[in-house]
Short mmCIF file of C-alpha atoms and ligand atoms in Angstrom, two decimals:
data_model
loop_
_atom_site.label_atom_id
_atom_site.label_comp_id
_atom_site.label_asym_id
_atom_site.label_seq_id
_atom_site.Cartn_x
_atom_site.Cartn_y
_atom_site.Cartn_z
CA UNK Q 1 -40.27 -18.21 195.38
CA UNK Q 2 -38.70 -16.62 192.70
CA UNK Q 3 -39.23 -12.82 192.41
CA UNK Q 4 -39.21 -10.06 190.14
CA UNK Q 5 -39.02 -6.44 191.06
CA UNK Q 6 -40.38 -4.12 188.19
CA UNK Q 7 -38.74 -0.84 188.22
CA UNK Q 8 -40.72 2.22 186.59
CA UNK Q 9 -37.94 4.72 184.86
CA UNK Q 10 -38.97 8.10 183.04
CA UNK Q 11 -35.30 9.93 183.13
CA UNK Q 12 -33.43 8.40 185.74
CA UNK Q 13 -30.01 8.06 184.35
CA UNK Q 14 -28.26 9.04 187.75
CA UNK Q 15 -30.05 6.43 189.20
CA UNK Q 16 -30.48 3.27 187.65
CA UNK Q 17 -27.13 1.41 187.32
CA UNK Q 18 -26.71 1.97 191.32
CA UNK Q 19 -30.30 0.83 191.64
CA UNK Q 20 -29.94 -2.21 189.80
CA UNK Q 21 -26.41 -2.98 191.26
CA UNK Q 22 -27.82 -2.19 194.58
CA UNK Q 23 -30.81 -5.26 193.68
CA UNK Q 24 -27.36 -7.25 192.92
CA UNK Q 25 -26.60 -6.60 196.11
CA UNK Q 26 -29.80 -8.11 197.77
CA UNK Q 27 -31.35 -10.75 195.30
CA UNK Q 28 -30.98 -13.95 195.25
CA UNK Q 29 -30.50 -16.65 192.25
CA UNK Q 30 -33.77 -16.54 189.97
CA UNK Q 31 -35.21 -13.33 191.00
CA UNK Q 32 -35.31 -10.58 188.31
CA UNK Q 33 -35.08 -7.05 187.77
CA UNK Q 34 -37.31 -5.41 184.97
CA UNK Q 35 -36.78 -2.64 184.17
CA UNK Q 36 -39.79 -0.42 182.03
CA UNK Q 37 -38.51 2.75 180.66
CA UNK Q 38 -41.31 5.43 178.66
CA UNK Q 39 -38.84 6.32 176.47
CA UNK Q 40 -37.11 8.19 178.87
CA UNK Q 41 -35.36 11.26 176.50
CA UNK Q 42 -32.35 11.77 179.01
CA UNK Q 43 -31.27 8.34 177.88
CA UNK Q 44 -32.20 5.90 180.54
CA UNK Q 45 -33.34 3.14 178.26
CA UNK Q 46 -29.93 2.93 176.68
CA UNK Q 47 -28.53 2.63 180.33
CA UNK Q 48 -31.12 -0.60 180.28
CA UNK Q 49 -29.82 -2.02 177.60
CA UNK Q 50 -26.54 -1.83 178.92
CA UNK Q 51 -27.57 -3.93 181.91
CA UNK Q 52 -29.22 -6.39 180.25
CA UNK Q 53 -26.16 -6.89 178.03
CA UNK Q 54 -24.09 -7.30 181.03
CA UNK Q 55 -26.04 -8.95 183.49
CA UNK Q 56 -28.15 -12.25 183.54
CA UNK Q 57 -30.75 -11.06 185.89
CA UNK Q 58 -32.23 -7.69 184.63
CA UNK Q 59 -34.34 -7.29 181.59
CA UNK Q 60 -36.23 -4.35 179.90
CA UNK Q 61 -39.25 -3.14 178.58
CA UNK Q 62 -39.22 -0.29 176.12
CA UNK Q 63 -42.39 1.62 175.49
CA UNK Q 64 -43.04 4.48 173.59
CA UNK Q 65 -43.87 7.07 175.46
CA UNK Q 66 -44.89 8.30 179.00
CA UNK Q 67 -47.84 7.41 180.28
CA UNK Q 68 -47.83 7.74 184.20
CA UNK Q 69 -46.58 4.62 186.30
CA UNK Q 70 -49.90 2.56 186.26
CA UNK Q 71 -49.83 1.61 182.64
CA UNK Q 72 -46.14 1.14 183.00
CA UNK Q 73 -46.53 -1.23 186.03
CA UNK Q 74 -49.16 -2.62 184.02
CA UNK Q 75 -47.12 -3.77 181.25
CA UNK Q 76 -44.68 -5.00 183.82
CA UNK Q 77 -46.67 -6.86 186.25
CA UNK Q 78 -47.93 -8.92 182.17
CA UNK Q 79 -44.65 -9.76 181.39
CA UNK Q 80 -43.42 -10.67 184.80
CA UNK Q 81 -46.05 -13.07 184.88
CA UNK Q 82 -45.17 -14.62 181.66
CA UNK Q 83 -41.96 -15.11 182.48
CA UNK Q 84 -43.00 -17.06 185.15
CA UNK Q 85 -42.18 -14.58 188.52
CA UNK Q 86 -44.20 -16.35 191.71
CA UNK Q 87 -43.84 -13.12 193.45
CA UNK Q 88 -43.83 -9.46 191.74
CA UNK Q 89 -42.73 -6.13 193.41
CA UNK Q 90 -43.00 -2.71 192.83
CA UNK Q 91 -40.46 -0.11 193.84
CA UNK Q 92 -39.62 3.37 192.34
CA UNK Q 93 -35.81 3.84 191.04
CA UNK Q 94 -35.11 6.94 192.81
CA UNK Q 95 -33.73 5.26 196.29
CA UNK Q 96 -37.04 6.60 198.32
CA UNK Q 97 -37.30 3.19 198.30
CA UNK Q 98 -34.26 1.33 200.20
CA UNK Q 99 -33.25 -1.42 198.15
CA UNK Q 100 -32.17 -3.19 201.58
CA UNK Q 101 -35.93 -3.58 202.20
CA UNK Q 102 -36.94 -5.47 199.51
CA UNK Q 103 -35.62 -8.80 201.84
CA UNK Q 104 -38.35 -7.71 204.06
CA UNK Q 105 -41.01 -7.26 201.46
CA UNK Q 106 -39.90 -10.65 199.49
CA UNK Q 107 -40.04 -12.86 203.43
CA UNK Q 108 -43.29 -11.15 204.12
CA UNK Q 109 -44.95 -12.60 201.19
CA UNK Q 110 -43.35 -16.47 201.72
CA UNK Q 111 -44.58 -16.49 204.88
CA UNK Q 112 -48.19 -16.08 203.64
CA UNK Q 113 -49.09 -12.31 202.97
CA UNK Q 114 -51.05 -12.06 199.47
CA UNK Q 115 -49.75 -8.02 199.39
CA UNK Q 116 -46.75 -6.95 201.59
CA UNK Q 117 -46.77 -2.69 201.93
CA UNK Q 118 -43.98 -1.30 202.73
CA UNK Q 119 -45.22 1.26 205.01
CA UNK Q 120 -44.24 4.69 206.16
CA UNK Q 121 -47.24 5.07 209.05
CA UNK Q 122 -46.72 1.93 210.81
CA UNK Q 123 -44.87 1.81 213.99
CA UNK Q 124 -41.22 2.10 212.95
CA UNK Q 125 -42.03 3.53 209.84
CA UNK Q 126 -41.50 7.14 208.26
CA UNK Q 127 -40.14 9.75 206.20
CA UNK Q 128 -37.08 11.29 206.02
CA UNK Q 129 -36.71 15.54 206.20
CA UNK Q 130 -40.43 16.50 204.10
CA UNK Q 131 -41.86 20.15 204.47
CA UNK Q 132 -45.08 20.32 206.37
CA UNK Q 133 -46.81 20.57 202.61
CA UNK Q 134 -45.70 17.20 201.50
CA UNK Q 135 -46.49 15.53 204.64
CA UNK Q 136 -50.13 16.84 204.97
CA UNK Q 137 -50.26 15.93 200.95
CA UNK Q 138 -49.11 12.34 202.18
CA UNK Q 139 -51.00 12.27 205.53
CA UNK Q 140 -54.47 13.31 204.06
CA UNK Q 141 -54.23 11.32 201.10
CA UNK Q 142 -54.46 8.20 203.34
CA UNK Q 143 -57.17 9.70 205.38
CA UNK Q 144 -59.00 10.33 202.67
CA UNK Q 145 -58.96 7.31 201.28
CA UNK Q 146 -59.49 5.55 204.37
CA UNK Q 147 -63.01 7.79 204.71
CA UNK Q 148 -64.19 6.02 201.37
CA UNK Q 149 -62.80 2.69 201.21
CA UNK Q 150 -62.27 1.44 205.18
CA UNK Q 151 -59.31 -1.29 203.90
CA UNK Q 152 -57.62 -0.89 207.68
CA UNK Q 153 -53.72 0.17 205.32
CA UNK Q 154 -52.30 2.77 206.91
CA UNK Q 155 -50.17 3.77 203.82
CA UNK Q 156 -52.28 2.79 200.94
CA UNK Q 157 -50.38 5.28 198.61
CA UNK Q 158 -47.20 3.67 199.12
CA UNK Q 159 -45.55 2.64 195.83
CA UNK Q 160 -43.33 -0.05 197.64
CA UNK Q 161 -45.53 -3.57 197.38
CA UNK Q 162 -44.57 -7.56 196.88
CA UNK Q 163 -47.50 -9.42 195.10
CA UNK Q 164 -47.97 -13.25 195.48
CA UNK Q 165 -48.75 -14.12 191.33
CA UNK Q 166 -52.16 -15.57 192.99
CA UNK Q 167 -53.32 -11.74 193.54
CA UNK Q 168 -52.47 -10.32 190.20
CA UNK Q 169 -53.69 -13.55 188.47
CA UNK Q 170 -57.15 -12.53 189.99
CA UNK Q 171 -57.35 -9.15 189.22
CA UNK Q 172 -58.46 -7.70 186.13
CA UNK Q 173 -55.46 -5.91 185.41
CA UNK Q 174 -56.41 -4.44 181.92
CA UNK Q 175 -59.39 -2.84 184.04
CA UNK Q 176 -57.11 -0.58 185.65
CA UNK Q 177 -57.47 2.84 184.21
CA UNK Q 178 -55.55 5.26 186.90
CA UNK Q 179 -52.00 6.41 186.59
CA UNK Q 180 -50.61 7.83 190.06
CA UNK Q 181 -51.22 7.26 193.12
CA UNK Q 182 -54.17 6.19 192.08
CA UNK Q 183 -52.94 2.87 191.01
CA UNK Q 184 -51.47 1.87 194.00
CA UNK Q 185 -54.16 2.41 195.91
CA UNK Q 186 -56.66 0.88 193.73
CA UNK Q 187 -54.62 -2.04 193.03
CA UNK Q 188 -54.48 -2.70 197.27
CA UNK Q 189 -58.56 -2.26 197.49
CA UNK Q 190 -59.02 -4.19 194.42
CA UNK Q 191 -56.79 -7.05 196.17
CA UNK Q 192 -58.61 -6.78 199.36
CA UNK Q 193 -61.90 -6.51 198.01
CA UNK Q 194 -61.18 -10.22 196.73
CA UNK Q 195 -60.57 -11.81 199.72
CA UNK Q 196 -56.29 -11.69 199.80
CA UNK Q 197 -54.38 -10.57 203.22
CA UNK Q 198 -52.48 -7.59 202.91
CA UNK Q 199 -49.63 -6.81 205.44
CA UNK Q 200 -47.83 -3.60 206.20
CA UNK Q 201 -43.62 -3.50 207.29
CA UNK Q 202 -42.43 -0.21 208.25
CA UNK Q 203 -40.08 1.29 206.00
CA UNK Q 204 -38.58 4.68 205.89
CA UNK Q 205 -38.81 6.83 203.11
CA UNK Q 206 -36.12 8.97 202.27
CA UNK Q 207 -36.03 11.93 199.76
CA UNK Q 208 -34.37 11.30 196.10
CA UNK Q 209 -31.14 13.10 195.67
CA UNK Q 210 -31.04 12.63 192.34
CA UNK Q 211 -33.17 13.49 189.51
CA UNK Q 212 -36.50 15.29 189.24
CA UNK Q 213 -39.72 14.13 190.85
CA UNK Q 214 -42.91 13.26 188.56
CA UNK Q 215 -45.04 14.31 190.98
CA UNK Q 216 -47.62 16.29 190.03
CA UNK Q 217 -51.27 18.33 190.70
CA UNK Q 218 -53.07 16.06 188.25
CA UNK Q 219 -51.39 12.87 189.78
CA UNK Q 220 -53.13 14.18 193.35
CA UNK Q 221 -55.91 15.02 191.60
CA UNK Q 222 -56.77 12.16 189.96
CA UNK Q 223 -56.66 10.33 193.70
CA UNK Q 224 -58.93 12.69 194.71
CA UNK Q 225 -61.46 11.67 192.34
CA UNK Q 226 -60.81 8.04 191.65
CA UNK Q 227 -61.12 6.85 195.34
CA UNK Q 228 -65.21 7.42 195.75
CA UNK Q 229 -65.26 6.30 192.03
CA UNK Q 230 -63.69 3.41 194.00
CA UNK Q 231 -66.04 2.42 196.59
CA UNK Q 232 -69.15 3.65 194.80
CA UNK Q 233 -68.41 3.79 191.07
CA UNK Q 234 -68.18 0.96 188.72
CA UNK Q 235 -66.10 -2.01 189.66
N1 GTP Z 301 -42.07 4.12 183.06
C1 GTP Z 301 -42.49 5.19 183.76
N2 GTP Z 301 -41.95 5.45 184.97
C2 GTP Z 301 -42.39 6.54 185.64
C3 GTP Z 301 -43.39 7.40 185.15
N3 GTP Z 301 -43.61 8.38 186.07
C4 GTP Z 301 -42.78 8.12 187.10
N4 GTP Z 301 -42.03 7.01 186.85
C5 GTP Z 301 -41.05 6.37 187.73
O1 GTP Z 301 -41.74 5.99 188.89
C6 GTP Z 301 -40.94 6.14 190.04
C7 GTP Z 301 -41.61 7.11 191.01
O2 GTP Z 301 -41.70 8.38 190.41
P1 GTP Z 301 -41.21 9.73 191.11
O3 GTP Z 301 -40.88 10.73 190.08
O4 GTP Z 301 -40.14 9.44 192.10
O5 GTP Z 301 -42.52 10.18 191.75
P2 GTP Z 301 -42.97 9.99 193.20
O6 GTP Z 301 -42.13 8.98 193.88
O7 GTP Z 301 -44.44 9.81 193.13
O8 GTP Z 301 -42.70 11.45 193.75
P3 GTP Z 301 -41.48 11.93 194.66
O9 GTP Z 301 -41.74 11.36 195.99
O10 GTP Z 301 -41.60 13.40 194.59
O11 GTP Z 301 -40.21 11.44 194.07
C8 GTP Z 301 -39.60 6.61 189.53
O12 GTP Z 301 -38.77 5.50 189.35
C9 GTP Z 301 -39.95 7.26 188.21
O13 GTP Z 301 -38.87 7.29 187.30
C10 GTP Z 301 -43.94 7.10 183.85
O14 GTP Z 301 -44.81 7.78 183.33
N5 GTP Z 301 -43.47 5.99 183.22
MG1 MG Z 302 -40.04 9.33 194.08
#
């Protein structure tokens, strides 16, 4: 099935070319890389355009400005699917994610899962040297949303995913509204709630050693008060 792993970039010049060389590394013929850059101002789209120049396999999408990684996975997931991907992945471009597990996501998915999660609280899963704050942060985010919305994922915040096209063909993907961490759990309960199998495979999660985090309050914040909104809200 061919594949196509969406990477999110808001100024990650010191990591994208060994990203997408890294994806080189692991890929096989067909899959894609897109890459979807807000404009970064430390010139990461440029860096895109340079790869696409050079190699066969990556694209871009330019947008105009940053809007938080939902809309910008968003945009991805649209043209992914237009260009005809059968399965679509998510993955951030800072190496938390290890390209070497993307294998693992992509078999998980041809051998039936709707959603494969990579996972950092599954057996053989974790992260690598966080502070106590960032692993409560972590830890009660998926407790939380385990409280409201009961979907059994141990890591529903996890930003590491492989779709089958059948799950994001169903969704209602313009419906999507949050921008964090939000959006990755919403887009696993959404998925869920419609009848696909997800599947967790441990990963481990290391630290990026390059380049500043987007993390912020209002990205935890806006978990905290889309995941009721979730289960009792709207949709
Ligand atoms: N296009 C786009 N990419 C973004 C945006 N915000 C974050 N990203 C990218 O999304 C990925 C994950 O963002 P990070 O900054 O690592 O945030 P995080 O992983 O939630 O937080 P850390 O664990 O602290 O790194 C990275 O590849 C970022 O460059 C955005 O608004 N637009
Ligand atoms: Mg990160």
């Amino acid at each position: 099935m061919r594949a196509t792993v969406c990477l999110p970039t808001y100024n990650e010049r010191a990591n994208l070319e060994r990203m997408v060389r890294a994806l080189q590394g692991v890929l096989r013929e067909g899959d894609r890389v897109l890459v979807i850059d807000d404009s970064s101002p430390d010139g990461t789209g440029e860096i895109a355009d340079g790869l696409v120049s050079e190699l066969s396999f990556v694209g871009v999408l330019h947008r105009p400005r940053k809007e938080g990684l939902g809309p910008a996975y968003l945009a991805g997931f649209r043209r992914a699917l237009d260009e005809g991907a059968e399965l679509v992945l998510e993955m951030d471009c800072d190496f938390s994610h290890n390209p070497a597990d993307v294998p693992r996501l992509i078999a998980a998915a041809e051998d039936g899962a709707d959603l494969a999660i990579g996972s950092r609280y599954v057996p053989g899963g974790g992260v690598g040297d966080w502070g106590l704050v960032r692993r409560a942060i972590s830890r009660g985010g998926s407790l939380y949303t385990e409280l409201f919305l009961r979907m059994g994922v141990k890591d529903p915040t996890g930003g590491f995913k492989c779709f089958r096209r059948s799950v994001l063909d169903a969704l209602d993907l313009p419906a999507i509204t949050a921008k964090g961490y939000a959006f990755q759990i919403e887009t696993t309960y959404l998925a869920k709630r419609a009848g696909f199998s997800v599947v967790e495979l441990p990963i481990t999660f290391d630290d990026r050693t390059h380049g500043a985090s987007k993390m912020s309050r209002r990205i935890v914040l806006e978990a905290i008060w889309r995941v009721p909104l979730l289960r009792f809200g709207r949709t």
